[in-house]
């Protein structure tokens, strides 16, 4: 059903740390690898080794430059479904294939009832949904629903593939409805923010802003000159003579 | 937004069909046109053909057309589903009326009037639902505009009126009133489109790459490296920008060829007696309107900018 649950028991989601993300694409490739065999299979690629490869991916890592001059920095920016509290992608769906789960808030597409009209992708401001031309249905992040509840996996692996793959610990998974959860505390401590909050879809996923720079341009100016100037002492002349002899 | 030809054909063809159905019903209800007979049969056939071609065409852009029936289930939340339900519901009175042409030519006139009335209401409500599919999307500023659904209705009424004028002239029925009405509707539609284009050109485009990424707190944001080397679905579907630089020219062509020229033609020809020459001129006007409306509908997609393009380097949306 495309009617939204009034409230969800849990709000499972991701917290993405833009300070520590290094843009290595491990989350994106690991997502592709897992989901090409799991719930979202097939996550098709066309002409993968040709001149114009095309494929559906559920996670994309952009790189942006932010700020000016000495204070500018590179920010790597992973972008995937934010599992919004009031997702328009669900309510516009004419078939009920798109739905939001009442128990954990995960937004899913049922690949057996999706007609591939693509209206949900128009309704999403975050570009979270990618159409699979081969399969003829819409694909999106499932929050690895086939991992997080999968009792055949080791407990440590029962989290989304992207989180498991991240080498810098920039991705965190948990219940954002629980104020005592590690992710909620992290969001509170680091000032986690929503993307495009003015659109009103109330994303569950949060982004942690890059930390303030430790070395500011002012501090940089105060730093002592690193290279020592020649002072003309006897020892210095001795070493200069040795250097000259050895270099000859 | 990528202009899918199947959706352009659907909205223009079905729009004209529903408009024709509306005007035929009006002609029967208020204009003394017989609810059965050659004129009503031909008009109903053409209206239902235009509607059906459009609806079938709309299923061509689906990835899974065989599942299209599922689209009538979510009318509580989805405008696309509501459109499907209303389109199917309108087939009931229009279809009964159509089959009465042969099965029951001397149809009891109150029943004919009820079928005509229900057909007219169904036609307009369906077109309104089509417009609301677009108008209800806040992610596309040019569509999230109170004029969008009314313009869909206005253009359906206009194109339907022109086809109705052609049919009246071809069947030797009094056509002058319909020709004048078509000319007036064409001018009103042209004015509405002109105001709409002015509005979308001057609307504040205050979503930025800074707000989309939340990185405005650091300063100005610009893309450094894209996430992929080739265009993905999001860029193909939402990032369409091929013809924007020609938009002004196409707007002029749509207004001139699609609205102003046929309005003049119909207004001048309205004094002609109904018959061959009048029908010929009206047909030329109708073809001209069709070209203009196709161009207008193409622009409706091609000019619409989606918020998601901000992530791919659009400065504003």
Coordinates of N, CA and C in Angstrom, one line a residue, chain B residues 8-191:
Chain B
X8 N 4.2 12.2 -24.3 CA 3.7 13.4 -25.1 C 2.5 13.0 -26.0
X9 N 2.6 11.9 -26.7 CA 1.5 11.5 -27.5 C 0.3 11.2 -26.7
X10 N 0.5 10.5 -25.5 CA -0.6 10.2 -24.7 C -1.4 11.4 -24.2
X11 N -0.6 12.4 -23.6 CA -1.3 13.6 -23.1 C -2.0 14.4 -24.1
X12 N -1.4 14.5 -25.3 CA -2.0 15.4 -26.3 C -3.2 14.6 -27.0
X13 N -3.0 13.4 -27.3 CA -4.0 12.6 -28.0 C -5.2 12.4 -27.1
X14 N -5.0 11.9 -25.9 CA -6.1 11.7 -25.0 C -6.7 13.0 -24.6
X15 N -5.9 14.1 -24.5 CA -6.5 15.4 -24.1 C -7.5 15.8 -25.2
X16 N -7.1 15.7 -26.5 CA -8.0 16.1 -27.6 C -9.3 15.2 -27.6
X17 N -9.1 13.9 -27.3 CA -10.2 13.0 -27.2 C -11.2 13.3 -26.2
X18 N -10.7 13.6 -25.0 CA -11.6 14.0 -23.9 C -12.2 15.3 -24.1
X19 N -11.5 16.2 -24.8 CA -12.1 17.5 -25.1 C -13.2 17.4 -26.1
X20 N -13.0 16.5 -27.1 CA -14.0 16.2 -28.1 C -15.3 15.6 -27.5
X21 N -15.0 14.7 -26.6 CA -16.1 14.0 -25.8 C -16.9 15.1 -25.1
X22 N -16.2 16.0 -24.4 CA -16.9 17.0 -23.7 C -17.7 17.9 -24.6
X23 N -17.2 18.3 -25.7 CA -17.9 19.2 -26.6 C -19.1 18.5 -27.3
X24 N -18.9 17.2 -27.6 CA -20.0 16.5 -28.2 C -21.2 16.4 -27.2
X25 N -20.8 16.1 -25.9 CA -21.8 16.0 -24.9 C -22.5 17.4 -24.7
X26 N -21.8 18.5 -24.8 CA -22.4 19.8 -24.7 C -23.3 20.1 -25.8
X27 N -22.9 19.6 -27.1 CA -23.7 19.8 -28.2 C -25.0 19.1 -28.1
X28 N -24.9 17.9 -27.5 CA -26.1 17.1 -27.4 C -27.0 17.7 -26.3
X29 N -26.4 18.1 -25.2 CA -27.1 18.6 -24.0 C -27.8 20.0 -24.3
X30 N -27.0 20.9 -25.0 CA -27.5 22.3 -25.1 C -27.6 22.7 -26.6
X31 N -27.0 21.9 -27.5 CA -27.0 22.5 -28.9 C -27.9 21.8 -29.9
X32 N -28.8 20.9 -29.4 CA -29.7 20.3 -30.2 C -29.2 19.2 -31.2
X33 N -27.9 18.8 -31.0 CA -27.3 17.7 -31.8 C -27.9 16.4 -31.3
X34 N -28.3 15.5 -32.2 CA -29.0 14.3 -31.9 C -27.9 13.4 -31.2
X35 N -28.3 12.7 -30.1 CA -27.4 11.8 -29.4 C -27.0 10.6 -30.1
X36 N -27.8 10.2 -31.1 CA -27.4 9.1 -32.0 C -27.5 9.6 -33.5
X37 N -26.8 8.9 -34.4 CA -26.8 9.4 -35.8 C -25.4 9.5 -36.3
X38 N -25.2 9.9 -37.5 CA -23.9 9.9 -38.2 C -22.9 10.8 -37.4
X39 N -23.3 12.0 -37.1 CA -22.4 13.0 -36.5 C -22.0 12.5 -35.1
X40 N -22.9 12.1 -34.3 CA -22.6 11.6 -32.9 C -21.7 10.3 -33.0
X41 N -22.1 9.4 -33.9 CA -21.3 8.2 -34.1 C -19.8 8.5 -34.4
X42 N -19.7 9.4 -35.4 CA -18.3 9.7 -35.9 C -17.5 10.4 -34.7
X43 N -18.2 11.4 -34.1 CA -17.5 12.1 -33.0 C -17.1 11.2 -31.9
X44 N -18.0 10.3 -31.5 CA -17.7 9.4 -30.4 C -16.6 8.4 -30.8
X45 N -16.7 8.0 -32.0 CA -15.6 7.0 -32.5 C -14.2 7.7 -32.4
X46 N -14.2 8.9 -33.0 CA -12.9 9.6 -33.0 C -12.4 10.0 -31.6
X47 N -13.4 10.4 -30.7 CA -13.0 10.7 -29.3 C -12.4 9.5 -28.6
X48 N -13.2 8.4 -28.7 CA -12.7 7.2 -28.1 C -11.4 6.6 -28.7
X49 N -11.3 6.8 -30.0 CA -10.0 6.4 -30.6 C -8.8 7.2 -30.1
X50 N -9.0 8.5 -30.1 CA -7.9 9.4 -29.6 C -7.6 9.0 -28.2
X51 N -8.6 8.8 -27.3 CA -8.4 8.5 -25.9 C -7.6 7.2 -25.8
X52 N -8.1 6.2 -26.6 CA -7.5 4.8 -26.4 C -6.1 4.8 -27.0
X53 N -5.9 5.4 -28.1 CA -4.5 5.5 -28.7 C -3.6 6.1 -27.6
X54 N -4.1 7.2 -27.0 CA -3.3 7.8 -26.0 C -3.0 6.9 -24.8
X55 N -4.0 6.3 -24.3 CA -3.8 5.4 -23.1 C -2.9 4.3 -23.4
X56 N -3.1 3.7 -24.6 CA -2.2 2.5 -25.0 C -0.8 3.0 -25.1
X57 N -0.6 4.2 -25.7 CA 0.7 4.8 -25.9 C 1.4 5.0 -24.5
X58 N 0.6 5.4 -23.5 CA 1.1 5.7 -22.2 C 1.7 4.4 -21.6
X59 N 1.2 3.3 -22.0 CA 1.7 2.0 -21.4 C 3.0 1.6 -22.1
X60 N 3.4 2.3 -23.2 CA 4.6 1.9 -23.9 C 5.8 2.4 -23.1
X61 N 5.7 3.4 -22.3 CA 6.9 3.8 -21.6 C 7.1 3.0 -20.3
X62 N 6.2 2.1 -20.0 CA 6.3 1.3 -18.8 C 7.3 0.2 -19.1
X63 N 8.0 -0.1 -18.0 CA 9.0 -1.3 -18.1 C 8.3 -2.6 -18.1
X64 N 7.1 -2.6 -17.5 CA 6.3 -3.9 -17.4 C 4.8 -3.6 -17.8
X65 N 4.6 -3.4 -19.1 CA 3.2 -3.0 -19.5 C 2.2 -4.0 -19.1
X66 N 2.6 -5.3 -19.0 CA 1.6 -6.4 -18.7 C 1.1 -6.2 -17.3
X67 N 1.7 -5.4 -16.5 CA 1.2 -5.3 -15.1 C 0.5 -4.0 -15.0
X68 N 0.1 -3.3 -16.1 CA -0.5 -2.0 -16.0 C -1.8 -1.9 -15.2
X69 N -2.5 -3.1 -15.2 CA -3.8 -3.1 -14.5 C -3.6 -2.8 -13.0
X70 N -2.4 -3.0 -12.5 CA -2.2 -2.8 -11.1 C -2.3 -1.3 -10.7
X71 N -2.1 -0.4 -11.8 CA -2.1 1.0 -11.5 C -3.4 1.6 -11.1
X72 N -4.5 0.8 -11.1 CA -5.8 1.4 -10.6 C -6.0 1.2 -9.1
X73 N -5.0 0.6 -8.5 CA -5.3 0.2 -7.1 C -5.0 1.3 -6.0
X74 N -4.1 2.2 -6.3 CA -3.6 3.1 -5.3 C -4.2 4.5 -5.4
X75 N -5.5 4.6 -5.7 CA -6.2 5.9 -6.0 C -6.2 6.7 -4.7
X76 N -6.0 6.1 -3.5 CA -6.1 6.9 -2.3 C -5.0 7.9 -2.2
X77 N -3.8 7.6 -2.7 CA -2.7 8.5 -2.6 C -2.1 9.0 -3.9
X78 N -2.3 8.2 -5.0 CA -1.5 8.5 -6.2 C -2.4 9.1 -7.3
X79 N -1.9 10.3 -7.8 CA -2.7 10.9 -8.9 C -2.6 10.1 -10.2
X80 N -1.5 9.4 -10.4 CA -1.4 8.5 -11.6 C -2.5 7.4 -11.5
X81 N -2.6 6.8 -10.3 CA -3.6 5.8 -10.1 C -5.1 6.4 -10.3
X82 N -5.3 7.6 -9.8 CA -6.6 8.3 -9.9 C -6.9 8.5 -11.4
X83 N -5.9 8.9 -12.1 CA -6.1 9.1 -13.6 C -6.5 7.8 -14.2
X84 N -5.9 6.7 -13.9 CA -6.2 5.4 -14.5 C -7.7 5.1 -14.1
X85 N -8.0 5.2 -12.9 CA -9.4 4.9 -12.4 C -10.4 5.8 -13.2
X86 N -10.1 7.1 -13.2 CA -11.1 8.0 -13.9 C -11.2 7.7 -15.4
X87 N -10.0 7.4 -16.0 CA -10.1 7.1 -17.4 C -10.9 5.9 -17.7
X88 N -10.8 4.8 -16.9 CA -11.6 3.6 -17.0 C -13.0 3.9 -16.8
X89 N -13.3 4.7 -15.7 CA -14.7 5.0 -15.3 C -15.4 5.8 -16.5
X90 N -14.6 6.7 -17.1 CA -15.2 7.5 -18.2 C -15.6 6.6 -19.4
X91 N -14.9 5.5 -19.6 CA -15.3 4.5 -20.7 C -16.7 4.0 -20.5
X92 N -17.2 3.9 -19.3 CA -18.5 3.3 -19.0 C -19.6 4.1 -19.7
X93 N -19.8 5.4 -19.3 CA -20.9 6.1 -20.0 C -20.6 6.4 -21.5
X94 N -19.3 6.7 -21.8 CA -19.0 7.0 -23.2 C -19.1 5.7 -24.1
X95 N -18.7 4.6 -23.5 CA -18.8 3.3 -24.2 C -20.3 2.9 -24.4
X96 N -21.1 3.1 -23.4 CA -22.6 2.7 -23.5 C -23.2 3.6 -24.6
X97 N -22.8 4.9 -24.5 CA -23.4 5.9 -25.5 C -23.0 5.4 -26.9
X98 N -21.7 5.0 -27.0 CA -21.2 4.6 -28.4 C -21.9 3.4 -28.9
X99 N -22.1 2.4 -28.0 CA -22.8 1.2 -28.5 C -24.3 1.4 -28.8
X100 N -24.9 2.4 -28.1 CA -26.3 2.7 -28.3 C -26.5 3.2 -29.8
X101 N -25.4 3.7 -30.4 CA -25.5 4.1 -31.8 C -26.1 3.1 -32.7
X102 N -25.7 1.8 -32.5 CA -26.2 0.7 -33.3 C -27.3 -0.1 -32.6
X103 N -27.0 -0.4 -31.4 CA -27.9 -1.3 -30.7 C -29.3 -0.7 -30.4
X104 N -29.3 0.6 -30.2 CA -30.5 1.3 -29.7 C -30.5 2.7 -30.2
X105 N -30.6 2.8 -31.6 CA -30.6 4.2 -32.2 C -31.6 5.1 -31.7
X106 N -32.8 4.6 -31.3 CA -33.8 5.5 -30.7 C -33.8 5.6 -29.2
X107 N -32.5 5.7 -28.7 CA -32.3 5.7 -27.3 C -33.2 6.7 -26.6
X108 N -33.7 6.2 -25.5 CA -34.6 7.0 -24.6 C -33.8 8.3 -24.3
X109 N -34.3 9.4 -24.6 CA -33.5 10.6 -24.6 C -33.0 11.0 -23.2
X110 N -33.8 10.8 -22.1 CA -33.2 11.2 -20.8 C -31.9 10.3 -20.5
X111 N -32.0 9.1 -20.9 CA -30.8 8.2 -20.7 C -29.6 8.7 -21.5
X112 N -29.9 9.1 -22.8 CA -28.8 9.7 -23.6 C -28.2 11.0 -22.9
X113 N -29.1 11.8 -22.4 CA -28.6 13.0 -21.7 C -27.7 12.7 -20.5
X114 N -28.2 11.7 -19.7 CA -27.4 11.3 -18.6 C -26.0 10.7 -19.0
X115 N -26.0 9.9 -20.0 CA -24.7 9.4 -20.5 C -23.8 10.5 -21.0
X116 N -24.4 11.5 -21.7 CA -23.6 12.6 -22.2 C -23.0 13.4 -21.1
X117 N -23.9 13.6 -20.1 CA -23.5 14.4 -18.9 C -22.3 13.7 -18.2
X118 N -22.5 12.4 -17.9 CA -21.5 11.7 -17.2 C -20.2 11.6 -18.1
X119 N -20.3 11.5 -19.4 CA -19.1 11.5 -20.3 C -18.4 12.8 -20.1
X120 N -19.1 13.9 -20.2 CA -18.5 15.2 -20.1 C -17.8 15.4 -18.8
X121 N -18.4 15.0 -17.7 CA -17.8 15.2 -16.4 C -16.5 14.3 -16.3
X122 N -16.7 13.0 -16.7 CA -15.6 12.1 -16.6 C -14.4 12.6 -17.4
X123 N -14.7 13.1 -18.6 CA -13.6 13.6 -19.5 C -12.8 14.7 -18.8
X124 N -13.5 15.7 -18.2 CA -12.8 16.8 -17.6 C -12.0 16.4 -16.4
X125 N -12.7 15.5 -15.6 CA -12.0 15.1 -14.3 C -10.8 14.2 -14.6
X126 N -10.8 13.4 -15.7 CA -9.7 12.6 -16.0 C -8.5 13.5 -16.5
X127 N -8.8 14.5 -17.3 CA -7.7 15.4 -17.7 C -7.1 16.2 -16.5
X128 N -8.0 16.6 -15.6 CA -7.5 17.3 -14.4 C -6.6 16.3 -13.6
X129 N -6.9 15.1 -13.5 CA -6.0 14.1 -12.8 C -4.7 14.0 -13.5
X130 N -4.7 14.0 -14.8 CA -3.4 14.0 -15.6 C -2.6 15.2 -15.2
X131 N -3.2 16.4 -15.2 CA -2.4 17.6 -14.9 C -1.9 17.5 -13.4
X132 N -2.7 16.9 -12.5 CA -2.3 16.9 -11.1 C -1.1 15.9 -10.9
X133 N -0.9 14.9 -11.8 CA 0.3 14.1 -11.7 C 1.5 15.0 -11.7
X134 N 1.5 16.0 -12.6 CA 2.7 16.8 -12.7 C 2.7 17.9 -11.7
X135 N 1.5 18.5 -11.5 CA 1.4 19.7 -10.5 C 1.7 19.3 -9.1
X136 N 1.6 18.0 -8.8 CA 1.8 17.6 -7.4 C 3.2 17.3 -7.0
X137 N 4.1 17.5 -8.0 CA 5.5 17.1 -7.7 C 6.4 18.3 -7.3
X138 N 6.7 18.5 -6.0 CA 7.5 19.7 -5.6 C 8.9 19.7 -6.1
X139 N 9.4 18.5 -6.6 CA 10.8 18.4 -7.0 C 11.0 19.1 -8.3
X140 N 9.9 19.5 -9.1 CA 10.1 20.1 -10.4 C 9.3 21.4 -10.3
X141 N 10.1 22.5 -10.2 CA 9.4 23.8 -9.9 C 8.5 24.2 -11.0
X142 N 8.9 23.9 -12.3 CA 8.0 24.4 -13.4 C 6.7 23.7 -13.5
X143 N 6.6 22.5 -12.8 CA 5.4 21.8 -12.8 C 4.6 22.0 -11.5
X144 N 5.3 22.3 -10.4 CA 4.6 22.5 -9.1 C 4.1 23.9 -9.1
X145 N 3.1 24.2 -9.9 CA 2.6 25.5 -10.3 C 1.1 25.5 -10.4
X146 N 0.4 26.4 -9.8 CA -1.1 26.2 -9.8 C -1.7 26.3 -11.2
X147 N -0.9 26.8 -12.2 CA -1.5 26.9 -13.6 C -1.5 25.5 -14.3
X148 N -0.7 24.6 -13.8 CA -0.4 23.4 -14.7 C -1.6 22.6 -15.0
X149 N -2.4 22.2 -14.0 CA -3.6 21.3 -14.2 C -4.6 22.1 -15.0
X150 N -4.9 23.4 -14.6 CA -5.9 24.2 -15.4 C -5.5 24.3 -16.9
X151 N -4.2 24.4 -17.2 CA -3.8 24.5 -18.6 C -4.0 23.1 -19.3
X152 N -3.8 22.0 -18.5 CA -4.1 20.7 -19.1 C -5.5 20.7 -19.6
X153 N -6.4 21.2 -18.7 CA -7.9 21.1 -19.0 C -8.2 22.1 -20.2
X154 N -7.6 23.3 -20.1 CA -7.8 24.3 -21.1 C -7.3 23.8 -22.5
X155 N -6.2 23.1 -22.6 CA -5.7 22.6 -23.8 C -6.5 21.4 -24.4
X156 N -7.0 20.6 -23.4 CA -7.9 19.5 -23.9 C -9.2 20.1 -24.5
X157 N -9.7 21.1 -23.8 CA -11.0 21.8 -24.3 C -10.7 22.4 -25.6
X158 N -9.5 23.1 -25.8 CA -9.2 23.8 -27.0 C -9.0 22.8 -28.2
X159 N -8.2 21.8 -28.0 CA -8.0 20.8 -29.1 C -9.2 20.1 -29.4
X160 N -10.0 19.7 -28.4 CA -11.3 19.0 -28.6 C -12.3 19.9 -29.4
X161 N -12.3 21.2 -29.1 CA -13.2 22.1 -29.8 C -12.9 22.2 -31.3
X162 N -11.6 22.2 -31.6 CA -11.1 22.3 -33.0 C -11.6 21.1 -33.8
X163 N -11.4 19.9 -33.1 CA -11.8 18.6 -33.8 C -13.3 18.6 -34.0
X164 N -14.0 19.1 -33.0 CA -15.5 19.2 -33.1 C -15.9 20.1 -34.2
X165 N -15.2 21.2 -34.4 CA -15.5 22.2 -35.5 C -15.3 21.5 -36.8
X166 N -14.3 20.7 -36.9 CA -14.0 20.0 -38.2 C -15.2 19.0 -38.5
X167 N -15.6 18.3 -37.5 CA -16.7 17.3 -37.6 C -18.0 18.0 -38.0
X168 N -18.3 19.1 -37.3 CA -19.6 19.8 -37.6 C -19.6 20.2 -39.1
X169 N -18.4 20.8 -39.5 CA -18.3 21.3 -40.9 C -18.4 20.1 -41.9
X170 N -17.8 19.0 -41.5 CA -17.7 17.9 -42.5 C -19.1 17.2 -42.6
X171 N -19.9 17.3 -41.5 CA -21.2 16.7 -41.6 C -22.3 17.6 -41.9
X172 N -21.9 18.8 -42.3 CA -22.9 19.8 -42.8 C -23.8 20.4 -41.7
X173 N -23.4 20.2 -40.4 CA -24.2 20.7 -39.3 C -23.7 22.2 -39.1
X174 N -24.5 23.0 -38.4 CA -24.1 24.4 -38.2 C -22.8 24.4 -37.4
X175 N -21.8 25.1 -37.9 CA -20.5 25.0 -37.3 C -19.9 26.3 -36.9
X176 N -20.5 27.4 -37.3 CA -20.0 28.7 -37.0 C -19.7 29.0 -35.5
X177 N -20.7 28.6 -34.7 CA -20.5 28.9 -33.3 C -19.3 28.1 -32.7
X178 N -19.1 26.9 -33.1 CA -18.0 26.1 -32.7 C -16.7 26.6 -33.2
X179 N -16.7 27.1 -34.5 CA -15.5 27.7 -35.0 C -15.1 29.0 -34.2
X180 N -16.0 29.8 -33.9 CA -15.7 31.0 -33.1 C -15.2 30.6 -31.7
X181 N -16.0 29.7 -31.1 CA -15.6 29.2 -29.8 C -14.2 28.6 -29.8
X182 N -13.8 27.9 -30.8 CA -12.4 27.3 -31.0 C -11.4 28.4 -31.0
X183 N -11.7 29.4 -31.9 CA -10.8 30.5 -32.0 C -10.6 31.2 -30.7
X184 N -11.7 31.5 -29.9 CA -11.6 32.1 -28.6 C -10.7 31.3 -27.7
X185 N -11.0 30.0 -27.7 CA -10.3 29.1 -26.8 C -8.8 29.1 -27.1
X186 N -8.5 29.1 -28.4 CA -7.1 29.1 -28.9 C -6.4 30.4 -28.3
X187 N -7.1 31.5 -28.4 CA -6.4 32.7 -27.9 C -6.3 32.7 -26.4
X188 N -7.3 32.2 -25.7 CA -7.2 32.1 -24.2 C -6.0 31.1 -23.8
X189 N -6.0 30.0 -24.6 CA -4.9 29.0 -24.3 C -3.5 29.6 -24.5
X190 N -3.4 30.4 -25.6 CA -2.1 31.0 -25.9 C -1.7 32.0 -24.8
X191 N -2.7 32.8 -24.4 CA -2.5 33.7 -23.3 C -2.0 33.0 -22.0

